[in-house]
Coordinates of C-alpha atoms in Angstrom, one line a residue:
Chain U
M578 CA 78.5 153.8 118.1
N579 CA 76.8 150.5 118.5
V580 CA 78.2 147.7 116.5
L581 CA 76.8 144.3 115.6
I582 CA 79.0 141.6 114.3
C583 CA 77.6 138.6 112.6
I584 CA 79.9 135.6 112.7
S585 CA 79.7 132.0 111.6
R586 CA 81.3 128.7 112.7
V587 CA 83.1 126.9 109.9
P588 CA 85.3 123.9 109.7
D589 CA 89.0 124.7 110.1
T590 CA 90.5 125.4 106.7
A591 CA 93.1 122.7 107.3
T592 CA 90.4 120.0 108.0
K593 CA 89.9 117.2 105.7
I594 CA 86.2 117.3 104.7
V595 CA 84.2 114.1 104.5
V596 CA 80.7 114.0 103.1
G597 CA 78.1 112.5 105.5
S598 CA 76.2 109.3 104.8
D599 CA 73.2 111.2 103.5
G600 CA 75.3 112.6 100.6
K601 CA 74.3 116.2 101.2
T602 CA 75.9 117.3 104.5
I603 CA 79.4 117.4 105.9
D604 CA 80.3 114.7 108.4
N605 CA 81.1 116.7 111.6
Q606 CA 82.9 113.8 113.3
G607 CA 86.4 114.9 114.4
V608 CA 86.1 118.2 112.5
K609 CA 87.7 121.2 114.3
F610 CA 85.5 124.3 114.0
I611 CA 86.8 127.9 114.0
I612 CA 85.4 131.4 113.5
N613 CA 85.0 132.1 109.8
P614 CA 88.4 133.8 109.0
Y615 CA 86.7 136.8 107.3
D616 CA 84.6 137.3 110.4
E617 CA 87.7 137.8 112.4
Y618 CA 88.4 141.0 110.5
A619 CA 84.9 142.1 111.2
I620 CA 85.3 141.5 114.9
E621 CA 88.6 143.4 115.0
E622 CA 87.2 146.3 113.1
G623 CA 84.2 146.4 115.4
L624 CA 86.4 146.5 118.4
R625 CA 88.5 149.3 116.9
I626 CA 85.4 151.4 116.2
K627 CA 84.3 151.0 119.8
E628 CA 87.7 151.9 121.1
K629 CA 87.7 155.0 119.0
F630 CA 84.1 156.2 119.3
G631 CA 82.8 154.4 122.4
G632 CA 79.5 152.4 122.4
S633 CA 79.1 148.7 122.4
V634 CA 80.0 145.6 120.4
T635 CA 77.7 142.7 120.2
A636 CA 78.3 139.4 118.4
V637 CA 75.6 137.1 117.0
T638 CA 75.6 133.8 115.2
V639 CA 72.9 131.6 113.7
G640 CA 73.7 128.0 114.4
S641 CA 73.8 125.2 116.9
E642 CA 74.5 125.7 120.6
Q643 CA 78.0 124.4 120.0
S644 CA 78.7 127.8 118.5
S645 CA 79.4 129.0 122.0
D646 CA 83.0 128.2 121.3
I647 CA 83.4 130.9 118.6
L648 CA 81.4 133.4 120.6
R649 CA 83.7 132.7 123.6
T650 CA 86.6 133.7 121.3
A651 CA 84.8 136.9 120.3
L652 CA 84.2 137.7 124.0
A653 CA 87.8 137.0 124.8
M654 CA 88.8 139.4 122.0
G655 CA 86.7 142.1 123.6
V656 CA 83.1 141.8 122.4
E657 CA 80.7 142.6 125.3
K658 CA 77.6 140.6 124.4
A659 CA 77.1 137.4 122.5
T660 CA 74.0 135.7 121.2
I661 CA 73.3 132.4 119.6
I662 CA 70.2 132.1 117.5
K663 CA 69.5 128.4 117.5
A664 CA 69.0 127.0 114.1
P665 CA 67.5 123.6 113.1
E666 CA 69.8 121.1 111.4
I667 CA 68.9 122.1 107.9
F668 CA 68.7 125.7 106.9
D669 CA 69.6 128.0 104.1
S670 CA 71.2 131.5 103.6
Y671 CA 67.8 133.2 103.7
F672 CA 67.0 131.7 107.1
V673 CA 70.3 133.0 108.5
A674 CA 69.8 136.5 106.9
Y675 CA 66.2 136.6 108.1
N676 CA 67.0 135.8 111.7
L677 CA 70.0 138.2 111.7
A678 CA 67.7 140.8 110.4
E679 CA 65.1 140.2 113.1
Y680 CA 67.9 140.4 115.7
A681 CA 69.3 143.6 114.2
K682 CA 65.8 145.2 114.3
S683 CA 65.6 144.4 118.0
I684 CA 68.9 146.1 118.9
K685 CA 69.2 148.7 116.1
P686 CA 72.9 148.9 115.6
D687 CA 74.6 151.9 113.9
I688 CA 76.8 149.6 111.9
I689 CA 76.8 145.9 111.1
L690 CA 80.1 144.1 110.3
L691 CA 80.5 140.6 108.9
G692 CA 82.9 138.6 106.8
R693 CA 82.6 139.0 103.0
Q694 CA 81.7 135.3 102.8
S695 CA 81.7 132.2 105.0
V696 CA 84.4 129.8 103.9
D697 CA 82.2 126.7 104.4
F698 CA 79.5 127.2 101.7
D699 CA 80.8 130.4 100.1
S700 CA 77.3 131.5 99.2
F701 CA 78.2 135.3 99.5
Q702 CA 74.5 135.9 100.2
I703 CA 74.2 137.1 103.8
P704 CA 75.4 140.7 103.5
S705 CA 73.1 141.5 100.6
L706 CA 70.1 139.6 101.9
L707 CA 70.5 141.3 105.3
A708 CA 70.8 144.8 103.7
G709 CA 67.6 144.1 101.8
L710 CA 65.7 142.9 104.8
I711 CA 66.5 145.7 107.1
D712 CA 67.1 148.4 104.5
Y713 CA 70.6 149.5 105.6
N714 CA 73.2 150.8 103.2
L715 CA 75.7 148.0 102.2
V716 CA 79.3 148.1 101.1
T717 CA 80.8 144.7 100.4
V718 CA 84.4 143.3 100.3
V719 CA 85.9 146.3 102.2
S720 CA 89.6 146.3 102.7
K721 CA 89.9 149.7 104.4
L722 CA 87.3 151.5 106.5
T723 CA 87.4 155.2 107.7
I724 CA 84.7 156.7 109.8
D725 CA 84.4 160.5 109.8
A726 CA 81.4 161.7 111.7
N727 CA 78.4 160.3 109.9
K728 CA 80.5 159.7 106.7
I729 CA 81.7 156.2 106.0
I730 CA 84.6 155.9 103.5
C731 CA 85.3 152.4 102.3
E732 CA 88.1 151.1 100.1
R733 CA 87.0 148.1 98.0
D734 CA 89.1 145.5 96.2
V735 CA 88.0 145.4 92.6
E736 CA 89.5 143.6 89.7
G737 CA 93.0 145.1 89.2
G738 CA 92.6 148.0 91.6
K739 CA 90.8 149.8 94.4
E740 CA 87.4 151.5 94.4
I741 CA 86.6 154.2 97.0
V742 CA 83.0 154.3 98.2
E743 CA 81.2 156.7 100.5
T744 CA 78.1 155.9 102.4
N745 CA 76.5 156.9 105.7
L746 CA 75.0 155.3 108.8
P747 CA 73.3 153.0 109.5
C748 CA 75.2 150.6 107.2
I749 CA 76.5 147.1 106.7
I750 CA 80.1 146.5 105.9
S751 CA 81.4 143.1 104.7
A752 CA 85.1 142.6 105.5
Q753 CA 87.8 141.6 103.1
K754 CA 91.3 140.2 104.1
G755 CA 93.6 143.1 104.8
L756 CA 91.0 145.2 106.5
N757 CA 93.1 144.9 109.7
E758 CA 95.3 142.5 111.7
P759 CA 92.9 140.7 114.1
R760 CA 94.2 140.7 117.7
Y761 CA 95.0 137.5 119.7
P762 CA 92.8 137.2 122.8
K763 CA 95.1 137.8 125.8
L764 CA 95.2 135.2 128.6
P765 CA 93.5 137.2 131.3
D766 CA 90.7 138.1 128.8
I767 CA 90.3 134.4 127.9
M768 CA 89.8 133.6 131.6
K769 CA 87.4 136.5 132.0
A770 CA 85.4 135.5 128.9
K771 CA 84.0 132.4 130.7
S772 CA 82.1 134.6 133.1
K773 CA 80.4 136.6 130.4
P774 CA 76.9 135.1 129.6
I775 CA 76.0 133.9 126.1
E776 CA 72.3 134.5 125.3
I777 CA 70.5 131.8 123.4
L778 CA 67.4 132.7 121.4
E779 CA 65.1 130.5 119.4
A780 CA 65.1 131.1 115.7
K781 CA 62.1 132.1 113.7
P782 CA 61.4 129.5 111.0
T783 CA 61.4 130.4 107.3
D784 CA 60.6 128.3 104.3
L785 CA 63.6 126.9 102.5
K786 CA 64.4 128.9 99.4
M787 CA 67.3 126.7 98.5
E788 CA 67.9 123.0 99.2
V789 CA 71.2 121.1 98.9
I790 CA 70.5 118.1 96.7
S791 CA 73.9 116.4 96.9
M792 CA 77.4 117.1 97.9
E793 CA 80.6 115.6 96.7
I794 CA 84.4 115.9 97.2
P795 CA 86.1 117.4 94.1
M796 CA 88.1 115.0 91.9
K797 CA 91.8 115.1 92.5
Q798 CA 93.5 117.4 90.1
R799 CA 95.5 115.9 87.3
I800 CA 99.0 115.0 88.3
G801 CA 101.6 117.2 86.7
K802 CA 104.2 115.9 84.3
I803 CA 107.9 116.5 84.8
L804 CA 110.0 116.6 81.6
S805 CA 113.8 116.8 81.4
D806 CA 115.8 119.2 79.1
S807 CA 116.7 116.5 76.6
D808 CA 115.8 117.2 73.0
E809 CA 113.3 114.4 73.0
D810 CA 111.5 115.8 76.0
I811 CA 111.5 119.3 74.5
N812 CA 109.7 117.9 71.5
E813 CA 107.3 116.1 73.8
L814 CA 106.6 119.4 75.7
V815 CA 105.8 121.2 72.5
R816 CA 103.5 118.4 71.5
L817 CA 101.7 118.4 74.9
L818 CA 101.3 122.1 74.9
H819 CA 99.9 121.9 71.4
E820 CA 97.7 118.9 71.6
E821 CA 96.8 118.4 75.3
A822 CA 96.9 121.8 76.9
K823 CA 96.0 123.4 73.5
V824 CA 97.7 126.7 74.5
I825 CA 99.9 127.0 71.4
Chain L
M432 CA 90.0 115.6 119.7
S433 CA 92.4 113.8 121.9
L434 CA 94.5 117.0 122.4
N435 CA 91.6 118.6 124.2
R436 CA 90.1 115.7 126.0
N437 CA 88.6 116.7 129.3
L438 CA 89.5 120.4 128.9
T439 CA 87.2 123.3 129.5
E440 CA 86.0 125.6 126.6
E441 CA 88.4 128.3 127.9
Q442 CA 91.4 125.9 128.0
I443 CA 90.6 124.9 124.4
L444 CA 90.4 128.5 123.4
L445 CA 93.6 129.2 125.2
R446 CA 95.4 126.3 123.4
N447 CA 94.1 127.5 120.0
T448 CA 95.2 131.1 120.8
V449 CA 98.7 130.2 122.0
R450 CA 99.2 127.8 119.1
K451 CA 98.3 130.5 116.6
F452 CA 100.5 133.0 118.3
A453 CA 103.4 130.5 118.3
E454 CA 103.0 129.6 114.7
E455 CA 102.5 133.2 113.5
L456 CA 104.9 135.2 115.7
I457 CA 107.5 132.8 116.9
K458 CA 108.0 130.2 114.2
P459 CA 109.0 132.6 111.4
K460 CA 111.9 133.9 113.6
A461 CA 112.9 130.8 115.6
K462 CA 115.5 129.4 113.3
E463 CA 117.3 132.6 112.8
L464 CA 117.4 133.5 116.5
D465 CA 118.7 130.0 117.2
E466 CA 121.4 130.3 114.6
K467 CA 122.5 133.7 115.8
E468 CA 122.1 132.6 119.5
E469 CA 120.1 135.8 120.1
F470 CA 117.5 136.6 122.8
S471 CA 114.5 138.3 121.2
Y472 CA 113.2 141.4 123.1
E473 CA 110.6 141.8 120.5
I474 CA 109.1 138.3 120.9
T475 CA 109.4 138.6 124.7
A476 CA 107.4 141.9 124.6
E477 CA 104.7 140.3 122.5
M478 CA 104.5 137.4 124.9
A479 CA 104.3 139.8 127.8
K480 CA 101.4 141.6 126.1
M481 CA 99.6 138.2 125.8
G482 CA 99.9 137.7 129.5
F483 CA 102.5 134.8 129.3
L484 CA 104.8 136.3 131.9
G485 CA 102.3 136.1 134.7
C486 CA 100.4 133.0 133.8
F487 CA 99.2 131.7 137.2
L488 CA 99.6 135.0 139.1
P489 CA 96.3 136.4 140.3
E490 CA 94.9 139.5 138.7
E491 CA 95.7 141.6 141.8
Y492 CA 99.4 141.2 140.9
G493 CA 98.8 141.9 137.2
G494 CA 98.7 138.2 136.3
S495 CA 96.5 136.2 134.0
G496 CA 95.0 134.2 136.7
L497 CA 95.3 130.8 135.0
D498 CA 94.8 127.5 136.6
Y499 CA 97.8 125.2 136.4
V500 CA 96.5 123.1 133.5
S501 CA 96.1 126.3 131.4
Y502 CA 99.6 127.5 132.3
I503 CA 101.0 124.1 131.3
I504 CA 99.1 124.3 128.0
V505 CA 100.8 127.7 127.3
V506 CA 104.3 126.2 127.8
E507 CA 103.4 123.1 125.8
E508 CA 102.1 125.0 122.8
I509 CA 105.2 127.3 122.7
A510 CA 107.5 124.3 123.1
R511 CA 105.8 122.6 120.2
I512 CA 107.2 125.4 118.0
D513 CA 110.4 126.6 119.8
G514 CA 112.2 125.4 122.9
S515 CA 114.0 128.7 123.4
Q516 CA 110.8 130.9 123.9
A517 CA 109.2 128.1 125.9
A518 CA 112.3 128.1 128.2
T519 CA 112.0 131.8 128.7
I520 CA 108.3 131.5 129.7
A521 CA 108.6 128.3 131.8
A522 CA 111.7 129.5 133.7
H523 CA 110.2 132.9 134.3
N524 CA 106.8 131.7 135.6
S525 CA 107.9 128.6 137.6
L526 CA 111.3 129.7 138.8
G527 CA 111.3 133.5 138.6
V528 CA 107.7 134.4 139.6
G529 CA 106.9 131.2 141.5
P530 CA 109.2 131.6 144.6
L531 CA 108.4 135.3 145.0
Y532 CA 104.7 134.6 144.8
Y533 CA 104.6 131.6 147.1
F534 CA 107.2 132.7 149.7
G535 CA 107.5 136.5 149.4
S536 CA 106.1 138.9 151.9
E537 CA 103.1 141.1 150.7
K538 CA 105.5 144.0 150.4
Q539 CA 107.9 142.0 148.2
K540 CA 105.1 140.7 146.1
K541 CA 103.6 144.2 145.5
K542 CA 107.1 145.5 144.7
Y543 CA 108.1 142.9 142.1
L544 CA 105.2 140.8 140.8
P545 CA 103.3 143.4 138.8
K546 CA 106.5 144.3 136.9
L547 CA 107.3 140.7 136.4
A548 CA 103.9 140.1 134.9
D549 CA 104.3 143.0 132.6
G550 CA 107.5 142.7 130.6
H551 CA 110.3 142.1 133.1
L552 CA 112.1 138.9 133.9
W553 CA 113.5 137.3 137.0
G554 CA 116.1 134.6 137.6
F555 CA 116.4 131.7 140.1
G556 CA 120.0 131.2 141.3
L557 CA 120.3 127.7 142.6
T558 CA 122.8 125.7 140.6
E559 CA 126.5 126.3 141.2
P560 CA 129.7 125.0 139.6
E561 CA 130.0 122.6 142.5
A562 CA 126.3 122.1 143.3
G563 CA 123.9 120.9 140.7
S564 CA 122.1 117.7 141.7
D565 CA 124.0 118.0 145.0
A566 CA 122.3 121.3 146.0
G567 CA 123.2 120.7 149.6
N568 CA 126.8 121.4 148.6
T569 CA 126.0 125.1 147.9
Q570 CA 129.1 127.2 148.4
T571 CA 127.6 130.7 148.0
T572 CA 127.5 132.3 151.5
A573 CA 125.5 135.2 153.0
V574 CA 126.8 136.8 156.2
E575 CA 124.9 139.1 158.4
D576 CA 126.3 142.6 158.7
G577 CA 124.2 145.2 160.5
D578 CA 121.0 145.8 158.5
H579 CA 122.4 143.9 155.5
W580 CA 123.4 140.4 154.3
V581 CA 126.7 140.2 152.4
I582 CA 126.7 137.6 149.7
N583 CA 129.8 136.0 148.2
G584 CA 130.0 133.1 145.6
S585 CA 128.8 132.3 142.2
K586 CA 125.9 130.6 140.3
I587 CA 125.8 129.0 136.9
F588 CA 123.2 128.1 134.2
I589 CA 120.7 130.6 135.4
T590 CA 117.9 131.3 132.9
N591 CA 116.7 134.8 132.2
A592 CA 119.1 136.3 134.7
G593 CA 121.1 138.6 132.4
T594 CA 118.8 140.3 129.8
D595 CA 118.2 144.1 129.7
I596 CA 114.7 143.5 131.0
T597 CA 115.8 141.3 134.0
L598 CA 115.1 143.0 137.3
G599 CA 117.0 140.5 139.5
S600 CA 117.3 136.9 140.8
T601 CA 116.4 134.8 143.8
V602 CA 119.6 133.5 145.2
L603 CA 120.2 130.5 147.5
A604 CA 123.0 131.0 150.0
V605 CA 124.5 129.3 153.0
T606 CA 123.6 131.4 156.1
G607 CA 125.0 129.1 158.8
V608 CA 125.1 125.5 160.1
K609 CA 122.1 123.8 161.5
S610 CA 122.0 121.8 164.8
N611 CA 122.2 118.6 162.8
G612 CA 125.4 119.7 161.2
K613 CA 123.9 120.4 157.8
K614 CA 124.1 123.7 156.0
E615 CA 121.5 126.3 156.8
L616 CA 120.2 127.6 153.4
T617 CA 118.3 130.8 152.8
C618 CA 117.0 132.6 149.7
F619 CA 117.7 136.3 149.0
I620 CA 116.3 138.7 146.5
V621 CA 119.2 140.3 144.6
E622 CA 118.3 143.1 142.2
N623 CA 120.4 143.6 139.1
G624 CA 122.7 146.6 139.4
T625 CA 123.5 145.9 143.1
P626 CA 127.2 146.7 143.5
G627 CA 129.4 143.6 143.4
F628 CA 126.8 141.6 141.5
T629 CA 128.0 140.8 138.0
I630 CA 126.3 138.7 135.3
K631 CA 127.9 137.0 132.4
T632 CA 125.7 135.6 129.6
M633 CA 126.8 132.0 128.6
K634 CA 127.3 131.4 124.9
H635 CA 127.9 128.5 122.6
K636 CA 125.0 126.4 123.9
M637 CA 123.8 123.3 122.0
M638 CA 120.1 124.0 122.5
W639 CA 117.6 126.7 123.5
R640 CA 120.1 129.1 121.9
A641 CA 117.7 132.0 121.8
S642 CA 117.1 131.9 125.6
N643 CA 119.2 133.7 128.1
T644 CA 121.5 131.6 130.3
C645 CA 123.9 133.2 132.8
E646 CA 126.7 132.9 135.3
L647 CA 126.2 135.1 138.3
Y648 CA 129.1 136.4 140.5
F649 CA 128.8 137.8 143.9
E650 CA 131.6 139.8 145.4
D651 CA 130.6 141.4 148.8
V652 CA 127.1 142.0 147.5
R653 CA 125.2 143.8 150.2
V654 CA 121.4 143.3 150.2
P655 CA 119.1 144.8 152.8
K656 CA 117.7 142.4 155.4
E657 CA 114.2 142.9 154.0
N658 CA 115.4 141.1 150.9
M659 CA 115.4 137.8 152.6
L660 CA 112.7 135.5 151.0
G661 CA 110.6 133.9 153.8
K662 CA 112.5 133.0 156.9
R663 CA 116.1 132.2 157.6
G664 CA 116.8 128.6 156.9
D665 CA 113.7 128.1 154.7
G666 CA 115.8 128.1 151.5
F667 CA 116.2 124.4 151.0
H668 CA 112.5 123.7 151.5
Q669 CA 111.6 126.7 149.2
M670 CA 113.9 125.4 146.6
L671 CA 112.5 121.8 146.7
A672 CA 108.9 123.1 146.5
T673 CA 109.8 125.4 143.6
L674 CA 111.3 122.5 141.8
D675 CA 108.3 120.2 142.4
N676 CA 106.2 122.7 140.5
G677 CA 108.9 123.7 138.1
R678 CA 109.2 120.1 136.9
L679 CA 105.7 120.3 135.5
S680 CA 106.7 123.1 133.2
I681 CA 109.8 121.1 132.0
A682 CA 107.4 118.2 131.5
A683 CA 105.2 120.5 129.4
M684 CA 108.2 121.5 127.3
G685 CA 108.9 117.8 126.7
L686 CA 105.3 117.1 125.8
G687 CA 105.2 120.1 123.5
L688 CA 108.5 119.3 121.8
A689 CA 107.4 115.7 121.3
Q690 CA 104.1 116.8 119.7
G691 CA 106.0 119.2 117.4
A692 CA 108.5 116.6 116.3
F693 CA 105.6 114.1 115.8
D694 CA 103.5 116.5 113.8
Y695 CA 106.5 117.3 111.6
A696 CA 107.5 113.7 111.1
L697 CA 104.0 112.5 110.3
N698 CA 103.5 115.3 107.8
Y699 CA 106.9 114.4 106.1
A700 CA 106.2 110.7 106.2
K701 CA 102.9 111.1 104.3
Q702 CA 104.6 113.1 101.6
R703 CA 108.0 111.4 101.2
K704 CA 107.8 108.4 98.9
T705 CA 110.2 105.4 98.6
F706 CA 109.6 102.2 96.7
G707 CA 106.6 103.9 95.1
K708 CA 104.6 104.7 98.1
P709 CA 104.5 107.2 101.0
I710 CA 106.9 106.1 103.8
S711 CA 104.1 106.5 106.3
T712 CA 102.7 103.3 104.8
H713 CA 105.9 101.4 105.5
Q714 CA 105.6 99.6 108.9
A715 CA 109.1 100.6 109.9
I716 CA 108.0 104.2 109.9
S717 CA 104.3 103.9 110.9
F718 CA 105.2 101.9 114.0
K719 CA 107.6 104.7 115.1
L720 CA 104.8 107.2 114.7
A721 CA 102.4 104.9 116.6
D722 CA 104.9 104.7 119.4
I723 CA 105.2 108.5 119.7
E724 CA 101.4 108.9 119.6
M725 CA 101.0 106.4 122.4
G726 CA 103.5 108.3 124.5
L727 CA 101.8 111.6 123.7
E728 CA 98.4 110.3 124.8
I729 CA 99.7 108.9 128.1
A730 CA 102.0 111.9 128.8
R731 CA 99.3 114.5 128.2
T732 CA 96.7 112.7 130.3
Y733 CA 99.1 112.2 133.2
L734 CA 100.6 115.7 133.1
Y735 CA 97.2 117.4 133.2
D736 CA 96.1 115.2 136.0
V737 CA 99.1 116.1 138.1
C738 CA 98.4 119.8 137.3
R739 CA 94.9 119.3 138.6
M740 CA 96.4 117.8 141.8
L741 CA 98.5 120.9 142.2
D742 CA 95.4 123.1 141.7
K743 CA 93.9 121.2 144.7
N744 CA 97.1 121.8 146.7
E745 CA 98.0 118.2 146.9
K746 CA 101.6 117.1 147.3
I747 CA 103.0 116.2 143.9
T748 CA 106.7 115.4 144.6
K749 CA 106.6 111.9 143.1
E750 CA 104.0 112.7 140.4
S751 CA 105.9 115.8 139.1
A752 CA 109.1 113.7 139.0
I753 CA 107.3 111.0 137.0
A754 CA 105.7 113.6 134.6
K755 CA 109.0 115.3 134.0
L756 CA 110.9 112.1 133.5
Y757 CA 108.3 110.6 131.2
C758 CA 107.8 113.7 129.1
S759 CA 111.5 114.4 128.7
E760 CA 112.3 110.8 127.7
L761 CA 109.3 111.0 125.3
A762 CA 110.7 114.1 123.8
H763 CA 114.0 112.3 123.3
M764 CA 112.3 109.4 121.6
A765 CA 110.1 111.6 119.4
A766 CA 113.0 113.8 118.3
N767 CA 115.2 110.8 117.6
H768 CA 112.4 109.2 115.5
C769 CA 111.8 112.5 113.8
V770 CA 115.4 112.7 112.6
Q771 CA 115.4 109.1 111.6
I772 CA 112.2 109.4 109.6
L773 CA 113.6 112.4 107.7
G774 CA 116.8 110.4 107.0
G775 CA 119.6 112.6 105.6
Y776 CA 117.4 115.6 105.6
G777 CA 116.9 115.2 109.3
L778 CA 120.5 116.0 109.8
M779 CA 120.2 119.3 107.9
K780 CA 119.5 122.6 109.7
E781 CA 117.1 123.5 106.9
Y782 CA 114.6 121.0 108.4
D783 CA 113.0 121.3 111.9
A784 CA 114.0 117.8 113.0
E785 CA 117.6 118.9 113.7
K786 CA 116.5 121.6 116.2
Y787 CA 114.0 119.4 118.0
Y788 CA 116.9 116.9 118.4
R789 CA 119.2 119.4 120.0
D790 CA 116.5 121.2 122.1
Q791 CA 115.2 118.0 123.7
K792 CA 118.5 117.1 125.3
L793 CA 118.3 119.7 128.1
L794 CA 115.0 118.3 129.3
E795 CA 116.8 115.2 130.6
I796 CA 119.3 117.3 132.4
G797 CA 117.8 120.6 133.6
E798 CA 115.7 121.0 136.8
G799 CA 116.9 117.6 138.0
T800 CA 118.5 115.1 135.8
S801 CA 116.6 111.9 134.8
E802 CA 118.8 110.1 137.3
I803 CA 117.7 112.5 140.1
Q804 CA 114.0 112.1 139.0
R805 CA 114.4 108.3 139.5
L806 CA 116.0 109.0 142.9
V807 CA 113.0 111.2 143.9
I808 CA 110.5 108.5 142.8
A809 CA 112.5 105.7 144.5
R810 CA 112.6 107.8 147.7
E811 CA 108.9 108.5 147.5
I812 CA 107.9 104.8 147.1
G813 CA 110.0 104.0 150.2
C814 CA 113.0 102.2 148.7
Y815 CA 115.3 103.8 151.2
N816 CA 113.1 103.5 154.3
I817 CA 114.8 100.4 155.6

């Protein structure tokens, strides 16, 4: 079984985000970048599929050459081949999906795994766009995956419960938290990862289908009010719930 | 980021990996293990799986094949979270694995090292009740008897020597008198379970309470001649060389602890308010944090530099003493400020400051006290060559 994993490089979730001087990009200065956390589940699942069924696992990302750091992590976890498709500074989801699709067509994987979303821009578009472009079956937000011969059984998180879906190869699976417990790369594998090559390809340009007009940091949430248990405060609480929160 | 200045991509990945491991697998259990004074076989097994037990051992002996900077980053990142687990790793690699790897015969290396990289521990028996800083006053003896050496005496404060997964210890013993009248010292490999060799785990420690510390007793312990490490009379030199390297791992523990205490104090200071504003904006607090950051920058840069010297096989006697002394005193300062910044809460076990404060103290005592480090430095700069 040949597995392709699409990963993206996102700011660490603990990073304080600052909008750049142009008002429509993130200022990368001093920002720590990590593998998109949902993509880690995809990598782990891909490695488990290979360990069970044999084959190969390839990781690809669309981004700057600096993305070699996240690919190095993927290689240390056990991925065998890694590719960066070099993107210009400004690009949109369609550009990413289109280039992933072109790459997928060239290596024809049996299964493509990727995170359900990237936690930087949260567009949720890549899995669906990619499935459309290469005409693979798609199951999104999968929290359990079972492969039985050509049959793929997926458990999906839906509002208030689970949904079981069945599909067949070739297919695309987008990973939800809980799909597995991603492994830590082991020290010897980290050292070995440096000798594995990272392929760098030029991206094929596409017209922008979406453009960021502006970006701003959300306003701070309103500060909560603390009231005591005095009669006076209880009356105040009732008034606030009634007049301000308008819940009673 | 200053933390990763001048590091390779692999070293940065390694730091991120160990940091995540320490935060996710060690941190949730550290306080309870400390409280119960319990060695964790579970965490040790996880650390073994990660390759922490054979950090700088080459792959042919089952090791991870790390350079020295990378090994030091492993210790630093564990110490940032928990002194006990960092102690297990630092002592095992520098004092357990180190002497066997550097001075053992090929046969000895093949016999022990792959197991030590894969889940088993090894002790280093140097300190005695009457011989700490004054290692020349070692009382434990080894007497030749046919194909064996017979060891008598005792050792104290030996890390990792008495767990269920410990295979044995390297033991320094007096084997005779040299022509200059000084004691001839030789190291021996003593496996756990050898008749006459008893091990007692020491309890009621102030710090590193989840690490294993032991007293070793030798009563007519017979070890085969092939268990001698290196040559007869090499013991003192082997011990000094081991400590030169070992000091770097203690320095890494100081650096990591200082970073942990700093991160904790800074985070607290930005949230805690007095007189209507966060205490991190009061100069009395911000200057303390600035002082620690200055120390961290200097300590990290210097320590990594000394590690690079060691990777190039340069002599590091003075430099490792400086790194160990500076980092352990930095840990003392950082932990002290951390408690002070937390005020009353800093004294409570519920908060991490209290544990940092206890854990740092060993660093000024173990593997050569701060006083001995100053002596080493003074000797190296020629103070006594009059």
